[in-house]
Short mmCIF file of C-alpha atoms in Angstrom, two decimals:
data_model
loop_
_atom_site.label_atom_id
_atom_site.label_comp_id
_atom_site.label_asym_id
_atom_site.label_seq_id
_atom_site.Cartn_x
_atom_site.Cartn_y
_atom_site.Cartn_z
CA MET A 288 43.28 141.45 27.18
CA ILE A 289 43.79 143.55 30.33
CA ARG A 290 42.42 141.04 32.86
CA GLY A 291 44.77 140.44 35.75
CA LEU A 292 47.22 143.21 34.80
CA GLN A 293 48.06 145.69 37.52
CA THR A 294 46.95 148.69 35.49
CA THR A 295 46.51 152.31 36.53
CA VAL A 296 42.75 151.74 36.64
CA ARG A 297 43.18 148.94 39.18
CA ALA A 298 45.60 151.08 41.20
CA ILE A 299 43.06 153.92 41.44
CA ARG A 300 40.23 151.55 42.41
CA ARG A 301 42.39 149.96 45.10
CA THR A 302 43.39 153.35 46.49
CA VAL A 303 39.77 154.50 46.69
CA PHE A 304 38.67 151.23 48.33
CA THR A 305 41.53 151.47 50.84
CA GLU A 306 40.59 155.02 51.85
CA VAL A 307 36.92 154.06 52.19
CA ALA A 308 37.86 151.05 54.34
CA LYS A 309 39.90 153.36 56.56
CA LEU A 310 36.81 155.55 56.95
CA GLY A 311 34.78 152.55 58.02
CA PHE A 312 37.37 151.29 60.50
CA LYS A 313 37.66 154.78 61.98
CA ALA A 314 33.88 154.81 62.53
CA ASP A 315 33.74 158.44 63.65
CA ALA A 316 30.35 159.91 62.78
CA ASP A 317 31.44 163.39 63.91
CA THR A 318 34.21 163.66 61.32
CA LEU A 319 32.82 161.34 58.62
CA LEU A 320 31.67 164.04 56.20
CA ASP A 321 34.88 166.06 56.47
CA ASP A 322 36.98 162.90 56.15
CA MET A 323 35.08 161.89 53.03
CA GLU A 324 35.49 165.37 51.52
CA ALA A 325 39.26 165.14 52.02
CA ILE A 326 39.77 161.84 50.17
CA PRO A 327 39.65 163.18 46.56
CA TYR A 328 42.29 165.79 47.47
CA LYS A 329 44.46 163.16 49.12
CA ILE A 330 44.31 160.88 46.07
CA VAL A 331 44.65 163.62 43.43
CA ASN A 332 46.97 166.56 44.13
CA ASP A 333 50.03 168.28 42.71
CA ASP A 334 52.32 165.58 44.09
CA THR A 335 50.45 162.57 42.72
CA GLN A 336 50.77 161.04 39.28
CA LYS A 337 48.80 162.81 36.55
CA TYR A 338 46.41 160.26 35.06
CA ARG A 339 44.36 162.62 32.89
CA GLU A 340 44.80 165.96 31.15
CA SER A 341 43.36 167.86 34.10
CA THR A 342 43.76 167.52 37.86
CA TYR A 343 40.22 168.81 38.25
CA ARG A 344 38.75 166.17 35.96
CA SER A 345 40.69 163.43 37.75
CA ARG A 346 39.43 164.66 41.09
CA ALA A 347 35.84 164.88 39.84
CA ILE A 348 36.03 161.25 38.70
CA VAL A 349 37.50 160.14 42.03
CA ARG A 350 34.57 161.84 43.78
CA GLU A 351 32.11 159.66 41.88
CA ARG A 352 34.20 156.55 42.51
CA LEU A 353 34.15 157.45 46.16
CA ARG A 354 30.36 157.64 46.23
CA LEU A 355 30.03 154.23 44.58
CA ALA A 356 32.58 152.74 46.98
CA MET A 357 30.49 154.10 49.86
CA GLY A 358 27.46 152.27 48.46
CA LEU A 359 25.88 155.46 47.09
CA SER A 360 24.65 156.20 43.57
CA LEU A 361 26.30 158.66 41.19
CA ARG A 362 25.19 162.25 41.38
CA PRO A 363 22.97 163.60 38.59
CA GLU A 364 24.65 165.81 36.01
CA ASN A 365 21.82 168.30 35.68
CA LYS A 366 21.48 169.53 39.25
CA PRO A 367 23.77 170.26 42.20
CA VAL A 368 24.12 167.43 44.71
CA HIS A 369 26.75 167.48 47.44
CA LEU A 370 29.44 164.80 47.48
CA THR A 371 28.30 163.53 50.87
CA ALA A 372 24.56 163.61 50.13
CA GLY A 373 22.96 160.39 51.41
CA VAL A 374 25.93 159.34 53.52
CA GLU A 375 23.91 159.35 56.72
CA ALA A 376 21.63 156.67 55.29
CA SER A 377 24.69 154.59 54.34
CA ASN A 378 26.44 154.95 57.67
CA ILE A 379 24.84 151.75 58.95
CA SER A 380 25.98 148.14 58.86
CA GLU A 381 22.61 147.00 57.47
CA LYS A 382 23.05 148.91 54.19
CA TYR A 383 22.27 146.67 51.21
CA TYR A 384 23.10 147.18 47.56
CA GLU A 385 20.59 149.11 45.56
CA PRO A 386 20.32 148.60 41.82
CA PRO A 387 21.71 149.58 39.46
CA LEU A 388 24.91 147.91 40.63
CA MET A 389 27.01 148.83 37.57
CA GLN A 390 27.18 152.50 36.67
CA VAL A 391 29.01 154.53 34.02
CA ILE A 392 30.83 157.56 35.39
CA PRO A 393 30.04 160.06 32.60
CA SER A 394 33.03 162.31 33.25
CA ALA A 395 35.38 159.31 32.91
CA CYS A 396 33.95 157.94 29.64
CA GLU A 397 35.97 158.73 26.49
CA SER A 398 33.01 158.18 24.14
CA CYS A 399 34.68 155.33 22.27
CA GLU A 400 33.29 154.62 18.80
CA GLU A 401 30.86 151.74 18.84
CA ASN A 402 31.68 149.89 15.64
CA LYS A 403 33.75 151.20 12.77
CA TYR A 404 36.21 149.96 10.14
CA GLU A 405 38.97 152.42 9.33
CA VAL A 406 42.00 152.35 7.03
CA SER A 407 45.27 152.88 8.93
CA ASN A 408 48.60 154.28 7.74
CA MET A 409 49.69 150.71 6.99
CA CYS A 410 47.81 150.89 3.68
CA LYS A 411 50.17 150.45 0.69
CA GLY A 412 47.64 151.51 -1.94
CA CYS A 413 48.25 148.19 -3.67
CA LEU A 414 47.33 147.60 -7.27
CA ALA A 415 44.93 144.75 -6.51
CA HIS A 416 43.00 146.73 -3.84
CA PRO A 417 41.11 143.58 -2.78
CA CYS A 418 39.38 145.57 -0.02
CA ALA A 419 37.43 147.50 -2.65
CA GLU A 420 36.73 144.40 -4.70
CA VAL A 421 35.11 142.49 -1.83
CA CYS A 422 33.03 145.39 -0.49
CA PRO A 423 29.36 144.58 -1.19
CA ARG A 424 28.30 148.24 -0.98
CA GLY A 425 31.03 150.01 -2.94
CA ALA A 426 32.05 151.87 0.20
CA ILE A 427 35.79 151.76 -0.55
CA SER A 428 37.56 154.02 -3.03
CA MET A 429 41.11 155.21 -3.62
CA VAL A 430 41.89 158.68 -2.26
CA ASN A 431 45.42 160.09 -2.71
CA GLY A 432 46.65 156.61 -3.52
CA LYS A 433 45.25 155.00 -0.37
CA SER A 434 42.04 153.12 0.39
CA PHE A 435 39.26 155.14 1.98
CA ILE A 436 36.05 153.84 3.59
CA ASP A 437 32.87 155.87 3.18
CA GLN A 438 31.23 155.42 6.57
CA GLU A 439 27.82 156.35 5.16
CA LYS A 440 27.91 153.33 2.85
CA CYS A 441 29.80 150.89 5.10
CA ILE A 442 27.67 148.11 6.60
CA LYS A 443 30.41 146.89 8.99
CA CYS A 444 30.63 143.42 7.43
CA GLY A 445 34.41 143.21 7.86
CA LYS A 446 35.13 141.70 4.45
CA CYS A 447 37.62 144.46 3.64
CA LYS A 448 39.63 143.75 6.79
CA SER A 449 39.75 140.03 6.02
CA ALA A 450 40.91 140.68 2.44
CA CYS A 451 43.68 143.20 3.19
CA PRO A 452 47.12 141.55 2.81
CA TYR A 453 48.78 144.18 5.02
CA ASP A 454 46.27 144.10 7.87
CA ALA A 455 45.89 147.82 7.23
CA ILE A 456 42.19 148.01 8.12
CA ALA A 457 41.34 148.28 11.79
CA LYS A 458 38.08 147.46 13.47
CA LYS A 459 37.25 149.97 16.16
CA GLU A 460 34.93 148.76 18.91
CA ARG A 461 33.85 150.13 22.25
CA PRO A 462 35.59 147.69 24.69
CA CYS A 463 32.78 147.67 27.25
CA GLN A 464 30.18 147.06 24.56
CA LYS A 465 32.23 144.24 23.05
CA ALA A 466 32.53 142.57 26.46
CA CYS A 467 28.79 142.70 27.13
CA GLY A 468 27.10 139.47 26.07
CA VAL A 469 23.56 140.85 26.48
CA ASN A 470 23.97 144.05 24.43
CA ALA A 471 23.22 146.23 27.44
CA ILE A 472 25.74 148.94 26.51
CA VAL A 473 24.32 151.74 24.35
CA SER A 474 25.25 155.39 23.75
CA ASP A 475 23.75 158.45 25.36
CA LYS A 476 23.13 161.66 23.42
CA TYR A 477 26.77 162.67 23.88
CA GLY A 478 28.14 159.39 22.58
CA ARG A 479 29.13 158.15 26.03
CA ALA A 480 28.48 154.61 27.19
CA PHE A 481 25.18 154.02 28.95
CA ILE A 482 23.94 150.82 30.58
CA ASP A 483 20.43 149.61 29.74
CA ASN A 484 19.41 148.16 33.09
CA ASP A 485 16.51 146.26 31.56
CA LYS A 486 19.13 144.08 29.85
CA CYS A 487 22.06 144.24 32.26
CA VAL A 488 22.70 141.16 34.42
CA SER A 489 25.47 142.78 36.52
CA CYS A 490 28.30 140.41 35.58
CA GLY A 491 30.81 143.28 35.56
CA MET A 492 32.59 142.34 32.34
CA CYS A 493 32.02 145.85 31.01
CA MET A 494 33.73 147.26 34.10
CA VAL A 495 36.87 145.16 33.86
CA ASN A 496 37.22 145.66 30.10
CA CYS A 497 36.96 149.47 30.08
CA PRO A 498 40.54 150.80 29.71
CA PHE A 499 39.50 154.20 31.09
CA GLY A 500 37.92 152.88 34.28
CA ALA A 501 34.68 154.64 33.38
CA ILE A 502 32.44 151.87 34.76
CA SER A 503 32.34 150.93 38.41
CA ASP A 504 30.18 149.00 40.83
CA LYS A 505 28.88 149.81 44.28
CA SER A 506 30.55 148.47 47.38
CA GLN A 507 29.73 147.51 50.96
CA ILE A 508 33.31 147.87 52.10
CA PHE A 509 32.57 150.92 54.29
CA GLN A 510 29.64 149.26 56.05
CA LEU A 511 31.59 146.03 56.65
CA ALA A 512 34.63 147.86 58.03
CA ARG A 513 32.32 149.85 60.31
CA ALA A 514 30.66 146.68 61.62
CA LEU A 515 34.05 145.04 62.25
CA SER A 516 35.30 148.13 64.09
CA GLU A 517 32.30 147.98 66.42
CA GLY A 518 33.16 144.42 67.44
CA GLU A 519 30.12 142.69 65.97
CA GLU A 520 30.29 138.92 65.56
CA ILE A 521 30.91 138.49 61.83
CA VAL A 522 31.69 135.18 60.14
CA ALA A 523 33.43 135.12 56.76
CA GLU A 524 32.64 132.63 54.03
CA ILE A 525 35.22 132.67 51.26
CA ALA A 526 34.69 131.35 47.73
CA PRO A 527 37.07 128.65 46.41
CA ALA A 528 38.45 130.99 43.73
CA PHE A 529 40.49 132.69 46.50
CA VAL A 530 43.60 130.55 45.92
CA GLY A 531 46.42 132.70 44.57
CA GLN A 532 44.36 135.90 44.64
CA PHE A 533 46.40 137.50 47.44
CA GLY A 534 49.93 136.56 46.41
CA ASP A 535 51.91 133.65 45.01
CA ASN A 536 53.04 132.33 48.38
CA ILE A 537 49.90 133.07 50.37
CA THR A 538 48.36 129.83 51.61
CA PRO A 539 44.86 129.07 52.91
CA ARG A 540 46.36 129.21 56.42
CA ASN A 541 47.63 132.74 55.76
CA ILE A 542 44.21 133.81 54.47
CA LYS A 543 42.38 132.27 57.41
CA ALA A 544 44.65 133.95 59.96
CA ALA A 545 44.60 137.33 58.20
CA LEU A 546 40.80 137.34 58.12
CA ARG A 547 40.73 136.71 61.87
CA GLU A 548 43.22 139.53 62.35
CA LEU A 549 40.85 141.76 60.38
CA GLY A 550 38.15 140.98 62.94
CA PHE A 551 36.19 137.98 61.65
CA SER A 552 35.29 135.45 64.34
CA GLU A 553 35.27 132.40 62.07
CA VAL A 554 36.08 131.53 58.44
CA TYR A 555 34.23 128.95 56.33
CA GLU A 556 34.66 127.69 52.79
CA VAL A 557 31.84 128.46 50.36
CA ALA A 558 32.83 125.18 48.75
CA LEU A 559 30.92 123.55 51.62
CA GLY A 560 27.72 124.99 50.14
CA ALA A 561 28.91 123.86 46.71
CA ASP A 562 29.22 120.31 48.02
CA ILE A 563 25.69 120.49 49.39
CA GLY A 564 24.52 121.82 46.03
CA ALA A 565 26.34 119.14 44.03
CA VAL A 566 24.72 116.38 46.09
CA THR A 567 21.22 117.80 45.83
CA GLU A 568 21.60 118.58 42.12
CA ALA A 569 22.74 115.01 41.49
CA HIS A 570 19.62 113.64 43.13
CA HIS A 571 17.48 116.25 41.38
CA TYR A 572 18.85 115.34 37.94
CA VAL A 573 18.21 111.64 38.45
CA LYS A 574 14.73 112.12 39.91
CA LYS A 575 13.51 114.78 37.51
CA VAL A 576 15.47 114.77 34.24
CA VAL A 577 16.33 111.09 33.87
CA THR A 578 12.69 110.21 34.52
CA GLY A 579 11.55 112.73 31.90
CA GLU A 580 9.64 114.95 34.33
CA LEU A 581 11.88 117.86 33.29
CA PRO A 582 13.36 118.19 29.77
CA PHE A 583 16.68 119.51 31.11
CA LEU A 584 18.13 121.12 34.24
CA LEU A 585 19.88 124.51 34.43
CA THR A 586 22.32 125.23 37.23
CA SER A 587 21.61 128.28 39.39
CA CYS A 588 24.84 129.12 41.23
CA CYS A 589 25.84 131.98 38.86
CA PRO A 590 23.43 134.88 39.50
CA SER A 591 24.07 136.56 36.14
CA TRP A 592 23.40 133.29 34.27
CA ALA A 593 20.13 132.82 36.16
CA MET A 594 19.19 136.46 35.55
CA LEU A 595 19.98 136.04 31.85
CA ALA A 596 17.64 133.06 31.62
CA LYS A 597 14.84 134.88 33.44
CA LYS A 598 15.17 138.09 31.39
CA PHE A 599 15.74 136.68 27.91
CA PHE A 600 14.37 133.13 28.08
CA PRO A 601 11.38 133.20 30.45
CA ASP A 602 10.09 129.95 28.95
CA VAL A 603 12.90 128.01 30.64
CA ILE A 604 12.44 129.43 34.14
CA ASP A 605 10.90 126.17 35.39
CA GLN A 606 14.08 124.35 34.41
CA ILE A 607 16.35 126.54 36.56
CA SER A 608 17.40 124.65 39.68
CA ARG A 609 15.63 125.69 42.85
CA GLU A 610 18.50 124.50 45.02
CA LEU A 611 20.31 127.01 47.22
CA THR A 612 23.40 128.61 45.71
CA PRO A 613 26.70 127.76 47.45
CA MET A 614 26.81 131.25 48.98
CA VAL A 615 23.38 130.87 50.59
CA ALA A 616 23.76 127.21 51.58
CA THR A 617 27.01 128.00 53.38
CA ALA A 618 25.50 131.07 55.03
CA ARG A 619 22.55 129.07 56.36
CA THR A 620 24.93 126.45 57.73
CA ILE A 621 26.87 129.23 59.47
CA LYS A 622 23.77 130.81 60.98
CA GLN A 623 22.64 127.47 62.35
CA GLU A 624 25.91 127.29 64.26
CA HIS A 625 26.21 131.05 64.95
CA PRO A 626 22.62 132.34 65.10
CA ASP A 627 23.58 135.84 66.28
CA ALA A 628 26.42 136.38 63.80
CA LYS A 629 26.42 138.35 60.60
CA VAL A 630 27.79 136.66 57.49
CA VAL A 631 30.00 138.18 54.80
CA PHE A 632 30.49 136.46 51.46
CA ILE A 633 33.99 137.07 50.05
CA GLY A 634 34.32 136.11 46.43
CA PRO A 635 35.24 136.97 42.86
CA CYS A 636 31.76 137.96 41.73
CA ALA A 637 30.03 141.32 41.27
CA SER A 638 26.53 139.96 40.71
CA LYS A 639 26.58 138.15 44.08
CA LYS A 640 26.08 141.64 45.53
CA LEU A 641 22.64 141.79 44.01
CA GLU A 642 21.84 138.17 44.87
CA ALA A 643 22.46 138.99 48.53
CA SER A 644 20.08 141.96 48.24
CA ARG A 645 17.10 139.73 47.42
CA ARG A 646 14.62 139.65 50.25
CA SER A 647 14.79 135.84 50.37
CA VAL A 648 18.57 135.99 50.91
CA ARG A 649 18.99 139.06 53.14
CA SER A 650 18.48 137.11 56.36
CA ASP A 651 21.31 134.76 55.37
CA VAL A 652 24.00 137.01 53.84
CA ASP A 653 24.63 140.42 55.39
CA PHE A 654 27.62 141.62 53.36
CA VAL A 655 29.24 140.82 50.02
CA ILE A 656 32.72 141.98 49.07
CA THR A 657 35.10 140.91 46.33
CA PHE A 658 38.71 139.75 46.54
CA GLU A 659 39.72 143.15 45.18
CA GLU A 660 37.83 144.89 48.00
CA LEU A 661 39.19 142.51 50.64
CA GLN A 662 42.76 143.30 49.57
CA ALA A 663 41.99 146.99 50.10
CA MET A 664 40.73 146.18 53.62
CA PHE A 665 44.02 144.40 54.34
CA ASP A 666 45.84 147.46 53.01
CA ALA A 667 43.77 149.79 55.21
CA LYS A 668 44.78 147.79 58.28
CA GLU A 669 48.36 147.32 56.99
CA ILE A 670 48.00 143.55 57.25
CA ASP A 671 50.80 141.59 55.59
CA LEU A 672 49.24 138.19 54.96
CA SER A 673 52.59 136.40 54.88
CA THR A 674 53.15 137.21 58.56
CA TYR A 675 50.00 135.44 59.74
CA GLU A 676 49.37 131.70 59.74
CA ALA A 677 46.47 129.78 61.26
CA GLU A 678 46.95 126.49 63.07
CA SER A 679 44.93 124.65 60.44
CA SER A 680 43.94 125.01 56.82
CA PHE A 681 40.44 124.71 55.36
CA HIS A 682 38.76 121.34 55.80
CA ASP A 683 35.11 122.21 55.16
CA ALA A 684 34.82 120.93 51.59
CA THR A 685 35.82 118.39 48.96
CA GLY A 686 37.56 118.75 45.63
CA ALA A 687 34.20 118.60 43.87
CA GLY A 688 32.87 121.68 45.65
CA ARG A 689 36.11 123.60 45.25
CA GLY A 690 36.05 122.89 41.53
CA TYR A 691 32.88 125.01 41.20
CA ALA A 692 35.13 128.05 40.75
CA CYS A 693 36.23 127.09 37.22
CA ALA A 694 34.02 126.99 34.13
CA GLY A 695 32.72 123.45 33.72
CA GLY A 696 33.42 122.70 37.38
CA VAL A 697 29.81 122.82 38.53
CA ALA A 698 28.65 120.31 35.94
CA ALA A 699 31.73 118.16 36.58
CA ALA A 700 31.06 118.06 40.33
CA ILE A 701 27.43 117.06 39.81
CA GLU A 702 28.47 114.43 37.28
CA LYS A 703 30.98 112.95 39.75
CA CYS A 704 28.27 112.75 42.40
CA ILE A 705 25.82 111.05 40.02
CA LYS A 706 28.42 108.47 39.00
CA GLU A 707 29.24 107.87 42.67
CA TYR A 708 25.64 107.55 43.88
CA TYR A 709 23.94 106.21 40.71
CA PRO A 710 26.61 104.25 38.77
CA ASP A 711 24.06 102.89 36.30
CA VAL A 712 22.79 106.34 35.22
CA ASP A 713 24.20 107.98 32.09
CA VAL A 714 24.78 111.72 32.48
CA SER A 715 24.58 114.23 29.64
CA ILE A 716 26.52 117.42 30.43
CA GLU A 717 26.73 120.76 28.66
CA HIS A 718 28.31 124.00 29.81
CA ALA A 719 28.75 127.53 28.51
CA GLU A 720 30.98 130.37 29.69
CA GLY A 721 30.53 134.02 28.80
CA LEU A 722 27.09 135.53 28.27
CA THR A 723 27.25 135.27 24.48
CA GLU A 724 27.76 131.51 24.69
CA CYS A 725 25.21 131.27 27.49
CA ARG A 726 22.57 132.85 25.25
CA LYS A 727 23.38 130.37 22.48
CA ILE A 728 23.07 127.34 24.74
CA LEU A 729 19.79 128.60 26.21
CA ALA A 730 18.42 129.06 22.70
CA LEU A 731 19.34 125.45 21.90
CA ALA A 732 17.73 124.24 25.12
CA LYS A 733 14.56 126.19 24.43
CA ALA A 734 14.43 124.64 20.94
CA GLY A 735 14.47 121.16 22.48
CA LYS A 736 17.95 120.25 21.25
CA LEU A 737 19.46 119.63 24.69
CA ASN A 738 16.80 117.49 26.30
CA GLY A 739 18.13 115.19 28.99
CA CYS A 740 21.07 117.49 29.72
CA LEU A 741 22.42 119.08 32.83
CA ILE A 742 23.39 122.56 31.62
CA GLU A 743 25.85 124.78 33.45
CA GLY A 744 26.19 128.47 32.64
CA MET A 745 28.86 130.90 33.80
CA ALA A 746 28.58 134.58 32.92
CA CYS A 747 32.33 135.20 33.12
CA PRO A 748 34.55 133.58 30.46
CA GLY A 749 36.58 131.13 32.53
CA GLY A 750 34.09 130.90 35.36
CA CYS A 751 34.28 132.39 38.87
CA ILE A 752 38.08 132.55 38.72
CA ALA A 753 37.55 135.20 36.02
CA GLY A 754 35.00 137.22 37.98
CA ALA A 755 35.00 141.00 37.98
CA GLY A 756 36.36 141.14 41.55
CA THR A 757 39.46 139.00 41.04
CA ASN A 758 43.10 140.10 41.34
CA ILE A 759 45.16 137.84 39.07
CA PRO A 760 45.19 136.61 35.44
CA VAL A 761 42.63 133.94 34.62
CA GLU A 762 45.10 131.28 33.49
CA LYS A 763 47.13 131.68 36.66
CA ALA A 764 43.98 131.40 38.76
CA LYS A 765 42.94 128.27 36.86
CA LYS A 766 46.27 126.61 37.57
CA ASN A 767 46.13 127.51 41.27
CA LEU A 768 42.58 126.20 41.61
CA ALA A 769 43.45 122.91 39.87
CA ALA A 770 46.21 122.31 42.44
CA PHE A 771 43.84 123.19 45.30
CA VAL A 772 41.24 120.73 44.00
CA LYS A 773 43.84 117.99 43.44
CA ASN A 774 45.25 118.33 46.94
CA SER A 775 41.84 118.10 48.63
CA SER A 776 41.66 115.26 51.13
CA ARG A 777 38.25 114.18 49.79
CA SER A 778 37.15 114.10 46.16
CA VAL A 779 33.36 113.74 46.37
CA PRO A 780 30.96 114.68 49.19
CA PRO A 781 28.98 111.90 50.87
CA LYS A 782 25.49 111.20 49.58
CA GLU A 783 24.00 111.97 52.99
CA LEU A 784 25.08 115.63 52.81
CA GLU A 785 21.73 116.35 51.16
CA GLU A 786 20.05 115.62 54.47
CA ILE A 787 21.50 118.76 56.12
CA GLU A 788 18.56 120.93 57.10
CA LEU A 789 18.93 124.38 55.53
CA LYS A 790 15.49 125.83 55.99
#
């Protein structure tokens, strides 16, 4: 409902990210602690807009946001810890993300009710009172001429709401909990949201669906800005979902030039790695699934989808593709050409932050930031993207690889490659978007009902263009991506792309 809207929550996040980026670009260790201490007072003071009932509460919440944006964990509630505690350990460019990635800021949580049906003032007290008639537990009675639900008897079946002719019965749900497809959101002893990290797959849907901004993720924006300010050779790889994320009239040439102005030495498309993946997956499907060696093949490019399979369906782990994700494949290509450079992945995804923290990936990807965080870095440097234009656009990838950014695009790209390379092979494709649907399709696969299929899963409803780090509405992003794919000079990568050595 609130995805893509420029809400107050987004404005606060962007302001915090911008101030943290400024800290990183300043790169002054002598004043770092004092500068960090000053940020909450700069963002929340008597002259700024009042977002909550108390200036002091607003400032306390900003302090915790600031810590997360610096790559630090929240402070404990039961003992005194200074705002800047741990900053020295984070004041390095080699700082990686430490789980948990997603954290609830307790002071920002409004303790929303988890699941409750309640009669509103729209109730007419009608003679038929169908709500009471359909209730299987007799939980509804008439009080002062209006329907009343006894919460002790209610089993939350929703039959009363469906039967009411005036739509006078509301279903109250905790937004973050509703958005979580793995049921990782529970309540603490005070009724506030709490993330069960044994279940969480770090997709970030809880974060972007909380209307109070009580959930936030950690960032590497400070460390990246610091590395750029010190003149290190850093190459950017940008995910194909970038189109339209930085303004309606901002072209790939604008993006490419603005990134160089920010300090990046080169810019590559992550869609290059997607092309490599599509080719190898096509061969893998034909050699393993079509021959019956594997019952089905699961894509692996979405980290939250892969994490979901490993946590909840360990029996299907052998069917998860072992091919490199587009982020890693592109990074390895970059480091072959620029062996001394650091690589930053810029994309729409929160869970990529944890993927890059894996020991097997750390040597390839040094930083991960989202489109939201990149915009804050542009703001910190006062870079107007429309005033910069590179001599050339992106020419690293094909339409197939660029299409990975939309739900169904991964499977579609692999299918195109199979039909191009193996025209006599029939391909069976399935895809799911959103963790709830992903769980359903994995259950079907485990039960043997999807044998012979190539199965794509995307944790975010809509795919990467709907990731937690995006800036614009999903439908708008989908339209922009479709045009980008259509205008690609090449549709399908060559079969020989698989032969690129990425060891």
